[in-house]
Amino acid sequence: MTRTPLAPTTAPEAAAPATGRLRTALRAVAIVSCLPYIVIKIAWISGSHLGIPAGSTLLDHRTTMAVANGASVLMDSAVVAIALLLTQARGRRVPAWLLALPMWVATGLLLPVMTGYPLQLLVRALGGNTVNKADAGRPFLREWVFGVVYGGFILQGLALGALFALYAADRWGHLWQGTLRELPDSPTAPALRAAAVAASLIALVPGILHLLWAAGSAAGLNEARAADRTSGFYVLEAVYVLFVTATVTGTLLLAFRRRSALPLRVPLGLAWGGSGVMACWGGWMSIASLSRTDDIAERPTPAMVLIYAVQMLVGTLVMTLGAYFLTERSAAAEPAGPST
């Protein structure tokens, strides 16, 4: 008696992602869209004030600014490397985690920009004010910088996301075929459910606070941030609530596996994107909160530091649960020999 595998563990060699016209175009967009951001950052590291008005707070901490800009240049340069791997034959031989993990980080960092910036522009068009001005007399950046940088990020996200979707469908598409009700029983399901419930309950902490901030509350904010709230701030807080909700929804759907015709890729996508946003932006803001400032009003409050840490914890936990789920699916898909 033999066990029928779910699907082949690897797609046929003929299905390897060739550098066709679509992939070539997407790769070009992904790479070219990185250039403005990288050029601006290198200019700042070199001492240029391109796009930085006189009196900007960016000029107050030159060493910190140089280190942060150097790190962001390396991160954006990684997009080029990922785009190349996703469109070349050697990319098929790269270990799964070496591509999936950077893509998860990129997804988490880019999604709030891709959703939040267009919404901020819409709110501004309707009469809202989305210009961040901690001090009206000391503008942060020239307005064109935001358009160039965020526009580039949106193009990066769209092109890189499309490339990864094509690559993942070729290499791992069999892992998310079917619907929730078709998922088989698993001996680890109780443990995964317990972990999913724990992650969801913990996610309520940042979710509720972001919701309060989106609704106008200043609870837990430092004085400078509370005074600097604009419509753009409220839009971003609402976006964070959206991604916390996506994380919890996707995680619970996968854990409890209700008899639903919902395609498996839907909760996986929600958990992937939501956990990436929570973990990566929580980590980014945690790093930013470590910078020293002489102004007490600008120092992160304990509530802000806690929220960033909790977001990292929840996002990382959900990512780990998702990785375990897919690993289990992959193991179940492996062909088995005759059983005795």
mmCIF file of C-alpha atoms in Angstrom:
data_model
loop_
_atom_site.group_PDB
_atom_site.id
_atom_site.type_symbol
_atom_site.label_atom_id
_atom_site.label_comp_id
_atom_site.label_asym_id
_atom_site.label_seq_id
_atom_site.Cartn_x
_atom_site.Cartn_y
_atom_site.Cartn_z
ATOM 1 C CA MET A 1 0.000 0.000 0.000
ATOM 2 C CA THR A 2 1.392 3.402 -0.922
ATOM 3 C CA ARG A 3 0.659 6.934 0.168
ATOM 4 C CA THR A 4 -0.301 9.362 -2.586
ATOM 5 C CA PRO A 5 1.744 12.555 -2.387
ATOM 6 C CA LEU A 6 0.060 15.939 -2.460
ATOM 7 C CA ALA A 7 2.235 17.047 -5.336
ATOM 8 C CA PRO A 8 5.827 16.842 -6.536
ATOM 9 C CA THR A 9 8.259 18.515 -4.159
ATOM 10 C CA THR A 10 9.736 20.515 -7.014
ATOM 11 C CA ALA A 11 8.305 21.820 -10.232
ATOM 12 C CA PRO A 12 9.651 20.323 -13.467
ATOM 13 C CA GLU A 13 12.858 21.836 -14.701
ATOM 14 C CA ALA A 14 10.977 23.232 -17.675
ATOM 15 C CA ALA A 15 8.967 25.386 -15.260
ATOM 16 C CA ALA A 16 12.117 27.112 -13.936
ATOM 17 C CA PRO A 17 11.715 30.882 -14.027
ATOM 18 C CA ALA A 18 13.239 31.873 -17.353
ATOM 19 C CA THR A 19 14.150 35.493 -17.934
ATOM 20 C CA GLY A 20 11.214 36.143 -20.284
ATOM 21 C CA ARG A 21 9.932 39.489 -21.364
ATOM 22 C CA LEU A 22 7.686 40.003 -18.358
ATOM 23 C CA ARG A 23 10.357 39.041 -15.842
ATOM 24 C CA THR A 24 12.955 41.139 -17.673
ATOM 25 C CA ALA A 25 10.678 44.175 -17.551
ATOM 26 C CA LEU A 26 9.834 43.665 -13.882
ATOM 27 C CA ARG A 27 13.504 43.217 -13.006
ATOM 28 C CA ALA A 28 14.400 46.436 -14.820
ATOM 29 C CA VAL A 29 11.671 48.347 -12.959
ATOM 30 C CA ALA A 30 12.785 46.938 -9.602
ATOM 31 C CA ILE A 31 16.420 47.883 -10.188
ATOM 32 C CA VAL A 32 15.853 51.310 -11.752
ATOM 33 C CA SER A 33 13.399 52.301 -9.016
ATOM 34 C CA CYS A 34 16.165 51.774 -6.422
ATOM 35 C CA LEU A 35 18.505 54.290 -8.016
ATOM 36 C CA PRO A 36 16.954 57.619 -6.902
ATOM 37 C CA TYR A 37 16.874 56.535 -3.250
ATOM 38 C CA ILE A 38 20.431 55.168 -3.348
ATOM 39 C CA VAL A 39 21.761 58.290 -5.114
ATOM 40 C CA ILE A 40 20.123 60.616 -2.577
ATOM 41 C CA LYS A 41 21.440 58.605 0.371
ATOM 42 C CA ILE A 42 24.983 58.454 -1.011
ATOM 43 C CA ALA A 43 24.841 62.216 -1.594
ATOM 44 C CA TRP A 44 23.873 62.752 2.050
ATOM 45 C CA ILE A 45 26.641 60.456 3.278
ATOM 46 C CA SER A 46 29.091 62.466 1.164
ATOM 47 C CA GLY A 47 28.005 65.677 2.888
ATOM 48 C CA SER A 48 25.506 67.003 0.360
ATOM 49 C CA HIS A 49 22.354 68.742 1.573
ATOM 50 C CA LEU A 50 20.359 67.671 -1.483
ATOM 51 C CA GLY A 51 16.686 68.049 -0.611
ATOM 52 C CA ILE A 52 17.473 69.047 2.987
ATOM 53 C CA PRO A 53 16.446 72.616 3.842
ATOM 54 C CA ALA A 54 18.578 74.769 6.099
ATOM 55 C CA GLY A 55 17.758 74.216 9.763
ATOM 56 C CA SER A 56 16.417 70.677 9.260
ATOM 57 C CA THR A 57 16.764 68.373 12.259
ATOM 58 C CA LEU A 58 18.532 65.914 9.944
ATOM 59 C CA LEU A 59 21.575 68.162 10.154
ATOM 60 C CA ASP A 60 21.724 67.984 13.950
ATOM 61 C CA HIS A 61 23.176 64.465 14.197
ATOM 62 C CA ARG A 62 25.549 63.972 11.276
ATOM 63 C CA THR A 63 27.177 60.768 12.534
ATOM 64 C CA THR A 64 23.864 59.078 13.277
ATOM 65 C CA MET A 65 22.543 60.224 9.922
ATOM 66 C CA ALA A 66 25.570 58.802 8.073
ATOM 67 C CA VAL A 67 25.254 55.412 9.796
ATOM 68 C CA ALA A 68 21.502 55.218 9.176
ATOM 69 C CA ASN A 69 21.902 56.240 5.541
ATOM 70 C CA GLY A 70 24.647 53.661 5.031
ATOM 71 C CA ALA A 71 22.420 50.922 6.413
ATOM 72 C CA SER A 72 19.475 51.987 4.250
ATOM 73 C CA VAL A 73 21.691 52.016 1.129
ATOM 74 C CA LEU A 74 22.711 48.429 1.835
ATOM 75 C CA MET A 75 19.080 47.419 2.377
ATOM 76 C CA ASP A 76 17.923 48.983 -0.878
ATOM 77 C CA SER A 77 20.894 47.513 -2.746
ATOM 78 C CA ALA A 78 19.711 44.092 -1.583
ATOM 79 C CA VAL A 79 16.629 44.634 -3.754
ATOM 80 C CA VAL A 80 18.904 44.511 -6.801
ATOM 81 C CA ALA A 81 20.433 41.210 -5.672
ATOM 82 C CA ILE A 82 17.009 39.703 -4.969
ATOM 83 C CA ALA A 83 15.632 40.828 -8.341
ATOM 84 C CA LEU A 84 18.549 39.144 -10.096
ATOM 85 C CA LEU A 85 18.141 35.887 -8.171
ATOM 86 C CA LEU A 86 14.421 35.797 -8.899
ATOM 87 C CA THR A 87 15.045 35.982 -12.639
ATOM 88 C CA GLN A 88 18.097 33.775 -13.131
ATOM 89 C CA ALA A 89 18.444 29.999 -13.249
ATOM 90 C CA ARG A 90 20.877 29.978 -10.329
ATOM 91 C CA GLY A 91 18.136 31.477 -8.191
ATOM 92 C CA ARG A 92 16.443 28.072 -8.260
ATOM 93 C CA ARG A 93 19.393 26.600 -6.376
ATOM 94 C CA VAL A 94 19.351 29.159 -3.566
ATOM 95 C CA PRO A 95 18.135 27.752 -0.208
ATOM 96 C CA ALA A 96 14.487 28.632 0.371
ATOM 97 C CA TRP A 97 15.115 30.678 3.519
ATOM 98 C CA LEU A 98 17.787 32.786 1.800
ATOM 99 C CA LEU A 99 15.182 34.199 -0.555
ATOM 100 C CA ALA A 100 12.009 33.949 1.507
ATOM 101 C CA LEU A 101 13.387 35.760 4.568
ATOM 102 C CA PRO A 102 14.663 38.871 2.722
ATOM 103 C CA MET A 103 11.417 38.972 0.735
ATOM 104 C CA TRP A 104 9.413 38.802 3.954
ATOM 105 C CA VAL A 105 11.435 41.719 5.342
ATOM 106 C CA ALA A 106 11.033 43.684 2.106
ATOM 107 C CA THR A 107 7.298 42.996 2.139
ATOM 108 C CA GLY A 108 7.016 44.181 5.726
ATOM 109 C CA LEU A 109 8.925 47.403 5.114
ATOM 110 C CA LEU A 110 7.323 48.323 1.786
ATOM 111 C CA LEU A 111 3.648 47.499 2.352
ATOM 112 C CA PRO A 112 2.914 50.424 4.743
ATOM 113 C CA VAL A 113 4.512 52.809 2.240
ATOM 114 C CA MET A 114 2.638 51.287 -0.700
ATOM 115 C CA THR A 115 -0.690 51.629 1.092
ATOM 116 C CA GLY A 116 -0.118 54.603 3.383
ATOM 117 C CA TYR A 117 1.486 57.113 0.992
ATOM 118 C CA PRO A 118 -1.269 57.003 -1.676
ATOM 119 C CA LEU A 119 -3.869 57.312 1.097
ATOM 120 C CA GLN A 120 -2.013 60.304 2.522
ATOM 121 C CA LEU A 121 -2.045 61.945 -0.910
ATOM 122 C CA LEU A 122 -5.764 61.250 -1.184
ATOM 123 C CA VAL A 123 -6.418 62.771 2.236
ATOM 124 C CA ARG A 124 -4.353 65.793 1.275
ATOM 125 C CA ALA A 125 -6.351 66.186 -1.947
ATOM 126 C CA LEU A 126 -9.500 66.180 0.159
ATOM 127 C CA GLY A 127 -8.155 68.994 2.310
ATOM 128 C CA GLY A 128 -6.076 67.221 4.962
ATOM 129 C CA ASN A 129 -2.546 68.127 5.987
ATOM 130 C CA THR A 130 -0.004 65.312 5.702
ATOM 131 C CA VAL A 131 3.183 67.365 6.045
ATOM 132 C CA ASN A 132 5.173 66.302 9.107
ATOM 133 C CA LYS A 133 6.415 69.431 10.858
ATOM 134 C CA ALA A 134 7.716 68.820 14.353
ATOM 135 C CA ASP A 135 8.728 72.463 14.296
ATOM 136 C CA ALA A 136 7.069 74.748 11.780
ATOM 137 C CA GLY A 137 10.253 76.793 11.585
ATOM 138 C CA ARG A 138 12.479 73.787 10.826
ATOM 139 C CA PRO A 139 11.131 71.805 7.857
ATOM 140 C CA PHE A 140 12.399 68.221 7.731
ATOM 141 C CA LEU A 141 12.831 67.641 3.979
ATOM 142 C CA ARG A 142 11.905 69.266 0.697
ATOM 143 C CA GLU A 143 8.527 68.013 -0.462
ATOM 144 C CA TRP A 144 9.912 66.545 -3.709
ATOM 145 C CA VAL A 145 12.086 64.105 -1.750
ATOM 146 C CA PHE A 146 9.039 62.305 -0.369
ATOM 147 C CA GLY A 147 7.540 61.911 -3.837
ATOM 148 C CA VAL A 148 10.765 60.585 -5.362
ATOM 149 C CA VAL A 149 11.598 58.213 -2.499
ATOM 150 C CA TYR A 150 8.116 56.869 -1.775
ATOM 151 C CA GLY A 151 7.290 56.649 -5.467
ATOM 152 C CA GLY A 152 10.412 54.539 -5.921
ATOM 153 C CA PHE A 153 9.424 52.343 -2.979
ATOM 154 C CA ILE A 154 5.985 51.732 -4.480
ATOM 155 C CA LEU A 155 7.501 50.709 -7.818
ATOM 156 C CA GLN A 156 9.991 48.462 -5.999
ATOM 157 C CA GLY A 157 7.231 46.783 -4.065
ATOM 158 C CA LEU A 158 5.057 46.178 -7.120
ATOM 159 C CA ALA A 159 7.887 44.869 -9.318
ATOM 160 C CA LEU A 160 9.607 42.794 -6.649
ATOM 161 C CA GLY A 161 6.291 41.416 -5.403
ATOM 162 C CA ALA A 162 5.311 40.326 -8.915
ATOM 163 C CA LEU A 163 8.709 38.709 -9.492
ATOM 164 C CA PHE A 164 8.514 36.813 -6.220
ATOM 165 C CA ALA A 165 4.948 35.684 -6.928
ATOM 166 C CA LEU A 166 6.063 34.211 -10.267
ATOM 167 C CA TYR A 167 9.130 32.609 -8.704
ATOM 168 C CA ALA A 168 7.234 31.197 -5.722
ATOM 169 C CA ALA A 169 4.494 29.775 -7.944
ATOM 170 C CA ASP A 170 7.125 27.934 -9.989
ATOM 171 C CA ARG A 171 9.047 26.588 -7.015
ATOM 172 C CA TRP A 172 6.544 26.220 -4.171
ATOM 173 C CA GLY A 173 3.101 26.710 -5.695
ATOM 174 C CA HIS A 174 1.988 23.190 -4.725
ATOM 175 C CA LEU A 175 2.229 24.119 -1.046
ATOM 176 C CA TRP A 176 -0.739 26.518 -1.116
ATOM 177 C CA GLN A 177 -3.004 24.707 -3.543
ATOM 178 C CA GLY A 178 -6.527 23.900 -2.421
ATOM 179 C CA THR A 179 -8.832 25.352 0.211
ATOM 180 C CA LEU A 180 -8.914 25.472 3.997
ATOM 181 C CA ARG A 181 -11.357 22.597 4.279
ATOM 182 C CA GLU A 182 -9.002 20.391 2.265
ATOM 183 C CA LEU A 183 -6.194 20.713 4.797
ATOM 184 C CA PRO A 184 -5.427 17.322 6.363
ATOM 185 C CA ASP A 185 -5.399 16.720 10.100
ATOM 186 C CA SER A 186 -2.046 17.260 11.752
ATOM 187 C CA PRO A 187 -0.662 15.918 15.049
ATOM 188 C CA THR A 188 0.874 19.337 15.697
ATOM 189 C CA ALA A 189 -2.408 21.206 15.146
ATOM 190 C CA PRO A 190 -3.171 21.671 18.893
ATOM 191 C CA ALA A 191 0.240 23.241 19.531
ATOM 192 C CA LEU A 192 -0.080 25.493 16.487
ATOM 193 C CA ARG A 193 -3.546 26.573 17.592
ATOM 194 C CA ALA A 194 -2.312 27.447 21.067
ATOM 195 C CA ALA A 195 0.551 29.480 19.626
ATOM 196 C CA ALA A 196 -1.784 31.221 17.164
ATOM 197 C CA VAL A 197 -4.209 32.175 19.936
ATOM 198 C CA ALA A 198 -1.331 33.480 22.075
ATOM 199 C CA ALA A 199 0.036 35.549 19.193
ATOM 200 C CA SER A 200 -3.429 36.933 18.430
ATOM 201 C CA LEU A 201 -4.068 37.936 22.039
ATOM 202 C CA ILE A 202 -0.673 39.630 22.315
ATOM 203 C CA ALA A 203 -1.351 41.430 19.016
ATOM 204 C CA LEU A 204 -4.312 43.136 20.677
ATOM 205 C CA VAL A 205 -1.874 45.313 22.633
ATOM 206 C CA PRO A 206 -0.367 47.166 19.653
ATOM 207 C CA GLY A 207 -3.633 46.842 17.723
ATOM 208 C CA ILE A 208 -5.676 48.661 20.355
ATOM 209 C CA LEU A 209 -3.080 51.373 20.884
ATOM 210 C CA HIS A 210 -2.716 52.030 17.141
ATOM 211 C CA LEU A 211 -6.512 52.192 16.940
ATOM 212 C CA LEU A 212 -6.604 54.758 19.752
ATOM 213 C CA TRP A 213 -3.935 56.835 18.026
ATOM 214 C CA ALA A 214 -5.822 56.616 14.723
ATOM 215 C CA ALA A 215 -8.960 57.809 16.528
ATOM 216 C CA GLY A 216 -7.209 60.872 17.950
ATOM 217 C CA SER A 217 -5.975 59.756 21.366
ATOM 218 C CA ALA A 218 -2.510 60.857 22.499
ATOM 219 C CA ALA A 219 -2.206 58.134 25.150
ATOM 220 C CA GLY A 220 1.341 56.782 25.267
ATOM 221 C CA LEU A 221 2.810 59.283 22.786
ATOM 222 C CA ASN A 222 5.684 61.570 23.667
ATOM 223 C CA GLU A 223 5.064 65.311 23.687
ATOM 224 C CA ALA A 224 6.708 65.971 20.333
ATOM 225 C CA ARG A 225 4.805 63.231 18.524
ATOM 226 C CA ALA A 226 1.513 64.237 20.108
ATOM 227 C CA ALA A 227 2.021 67.841 19.022
ATOM 228 C CA ASP A 228 3.039 66.821 15.492
ATOM 229 C CA ARG A 229 -0.052 64.774 14.647
ATOM 230 C CA THR A 230 -1.450 65.511 11.213
ATOM 231 C CA SER A 231 -3.898 63.700 8.966
ATOM 232 C CA GLY A 232 -0.921 61.773 7.624
ATOM 233 C CA PHE A 233 -0.230 60.437 11.115
ATOM 234 C CA TYR A 234 -3.806 59.244 11.498
ATOM 235 C CA VAL A 235 -3.721 57.550 8.083
ATOM 236 C CA LEU A 236 -0.589 55.594 8.977
ATOM 237 C CA GLU A 237 -1.992 54.530 12.341
ATOM 238 C CA ALA A 238 -5.116 53.242 10.573
ATOM 239 C CA VAL A 239 -2.884 51.353 8.137
ATOM 240 C CA TYR A 240 -1.064 49.691 11.052
ATOM 241 C CA VAL A 241 -4.428 48.627 12.509
ATOM 242 C CA LEU A 242 -5.256 47.083 9.134
ATOM 243 C CA PHE A 243 -2.081 45.002 9.114
ATOM 244 C CA VAL A 244 -2.500 43.884 12.720
ATOM 245 C CA THR A 245 -5.992 42.711 11.751
ATOM 246 C CA ALA A 246 -4.604 40.915 8.692
ATOM 247 C CA THR A 247 -2.018 39.141 10.839
ATOM 248 C CA VAL A 248 -4.555 37.907 13.374
ATOM 249 C CA THR A 249 -7.107 36.905 10.720
ATOM 250 C CA GLY A 250 -4.655 34.937 8.612
ATOM 251 C CA THR A 251 -3.105 33.211 11.610
ATOM 252 C CA LEU A 252 -6.395 32.103 13.156
ATOM 253 C CA LEU A 253 -7.788 30.890 9.823
ATOM 254 C CA LEU A 254 -4.735 28.696 9.284
ATOM 255 C CA ALA A 255 -4.683 27.429 12.855
ATOM 256 C CA PHE A 256 -8.335 26.443 13.206
ATOM 257 C CA ARG A 257 -8.858 25.276 9.634
ATOM 258 C CA ARG A 258 -12.596 25.776 9.565
ATOM 259 C CA ARG A 259 -14.429 23.902 6.834
ATOM 260 C CA SER A 260 -14.323 26.750 4.388
ATOM 261 C CA ALA A 261 -13.984 27.043 0.626
ATOM 262 C CA LEU A 262 -11.572 29.944 1.145
ATOM 263 C CA PRO A 263 -8.408 29.360 -0.917
ATOM 264 C CA LEU A 264 -5.405 28.503 1.251
ATOM 265 C CA ARG A 265 -3.355 31.260 -0.340
ATOM 266 C CA VAL A 266 -5.621 33.947 1.161
ATOM 267 C CA PRO A 267 -4.826 33.358 4.881
ATOM 268 C CA LEU A 268 -1.213 32.624 3.978
ATOM 269 C CA GLY A 269 -0.990 35.984 2.202
ATOM 270 C CA LEU A 270 -2.619 37.803 5.110
ATOM 271 C CA ALA A 271 -0.250 36.214 7.625
ATOM 272 C CA TRP A 272 2.780 36.812 5.387
ATOM 273 C CA GLY A 273 2.138 40.510 4.802
ATOM 274 C CA GLY A 274 0.737 41.335 8.232
ATOM 275 C CA SER A 275 3.491 39.607 10.192
ATOM 276 C CA GLY A 276 6.146 41.234 8.015
ATOM 277 C CA VAL A 277 4.770 44.712 8.692
ATOM 278 C CA MET A 278 4.463 44.090 12.435
ATOM 279 C CA ALA A 279 7.921 42.585 12.884
ATOM 280 C CA CYS A 280 9.916 44.774 10.505
ATOM 281 C CA TRP A 281 8.385 48.137 11.357
ATOM 282 C CA GLY A 282 8.445 47.229 15.028
ATOM 283 C CA GLY A 283 12.147 46.475 14.670
ATOM 284 C CA TRP A 284 12.829 49.615 12.629
ATOM 285 C CA MET A 285 11.100 51.838 15.174
ATOM 286 C CA SER A 286 12.843 50.041 18.040
ATOM 287 C CA ILE A 287 16.219 50.833 16.482
ATOM 288 C CA ALA A 288 15.161 54.444 15.929
ATOM 289 C CA SER A 289 14.093 54.719 19.570
ATOM 290 C CA LEU A 290 17.632 53.846 20.681
ATOM 291 C CA SER A 291 19.027 57.091 19.297
ATOM 292 C CA ARG A 292 19.816 59.568 22.027
ATOM 293 C CA THR A 293 18.238 62.994 22.099
ATOM 294 C CA ASP A 294 18.688 65.851 24.510
ATOM 295 C CA ASP A 295 15.069 66.877 24.114
ATOM 296 C CA ILE A 296 12.934 64.970 26.638
ATOM 297 C CA ALA A 297 9.822 65.722 24.583
ATOM 298 C CA GLU A 298 11.245 63.690 21.673
ATOM 299 C CA ARG A 299 12.278 60.632 23.687
ATOM 300 C CA PRO A 300 10.073 57.562 23.126
ATOM 301 C CA THR A 301 7.759 56.842 26.021
ATOM 302 C CA PRO A 302 7.760 53.402 27.713
ATOM 303 C CA ALA A 303 4.458 52.689 25.957
ATOM 304 C CA MET A 304 5.970 53.390 22.532
ATOM 305 C CA VAL A 305 9.019 51.203 23.233
ATOM 306 C CA LEU A 306 6.753 48.414 24.502
ATOM 307 C CA ILE A 307 4.516 48.551 21.432
ATOM 308 C CA TYR A 308 7.481 48.299 19.064
ATOM 309 C CA ALA A 309 8.870 45.309 20.974
ATOM 310 C CA VAL A 310 5.503 43.540 21.079
ATOM 311 C CA GLN A 311 5.048 44.062 17.342
ATOM 312 C CA MET A 312 8.429 42.438 16.699
ATOM 313 C CA LEU A 313 7.507 39.527 18.960
ATOM 314 C CA VAL A 314 4.115 38.896 17.351
ATOM 315 C CA GLY A 315 5.360 39.283 13.784
ATOM 316 C CA THR A 316 8.300 36.947 14.350
ATOM 317 C CA LEU A 317 6.098 34.364 16.080
ATOM 318 C CA VAL A 318 3.554 34.365 13.248
ATOM 319 C CA MET A 319 6.335 34.100 10.657
ATOM 320 C CA THR A 320 7.747 31.103 12.549
ATOM 321 C CA LEU A 321 4.322 29.451 12.673
ATOM 322 C CA GLY A 322 3.882 30.018 8.947
ATOM 323 C CA ALA A 323 7.306 28.569 8.178
ATOM 324 C CA TYR A 324 6.495 25.496 10.259
ATOM 325 C CA PHE A 325 3.129 25.111 8.513
ATOM 326 C CA LEU A 326 4.731 25.210 5.056
ATOM 327 C CA THR A 327 7.540 22.887 6.136
ATOM 328 C CA GLU A 328 4.947 20.390 7.328
ATOM 329 C CA ARG A 329 3.079 20.718 4.023
ATOM 330 C CA SER A 330 6.288 20.177 2.098
ATOM 331 C CA ALA A 331 7.136 17.056 4.113
ATOM 332 C CA ALA A 332 3.657 15.654 3.510
ATOM 333 C CA ALA A 333 4.078 16.246 -0.217
ATOM 334 C CA GLU A 334 7.226 14.116 -0.493
ATOM 335 C CA PRO A 335 6.730 10.836 -2.313
ATOM 336 C CA ALA A 336 6.746 7.795 -0.054
ATOM 337 C CA GLY A 337 7.830 4.266 -0.890
ATOM 338 C CA PRO A 338 5.783 1.129 -0.261
ATOM 339 C CA SER A 339 4.688 0.769 3.358
ATOM 340 C CA THR A 340 4.786 -2.527 5.145
#
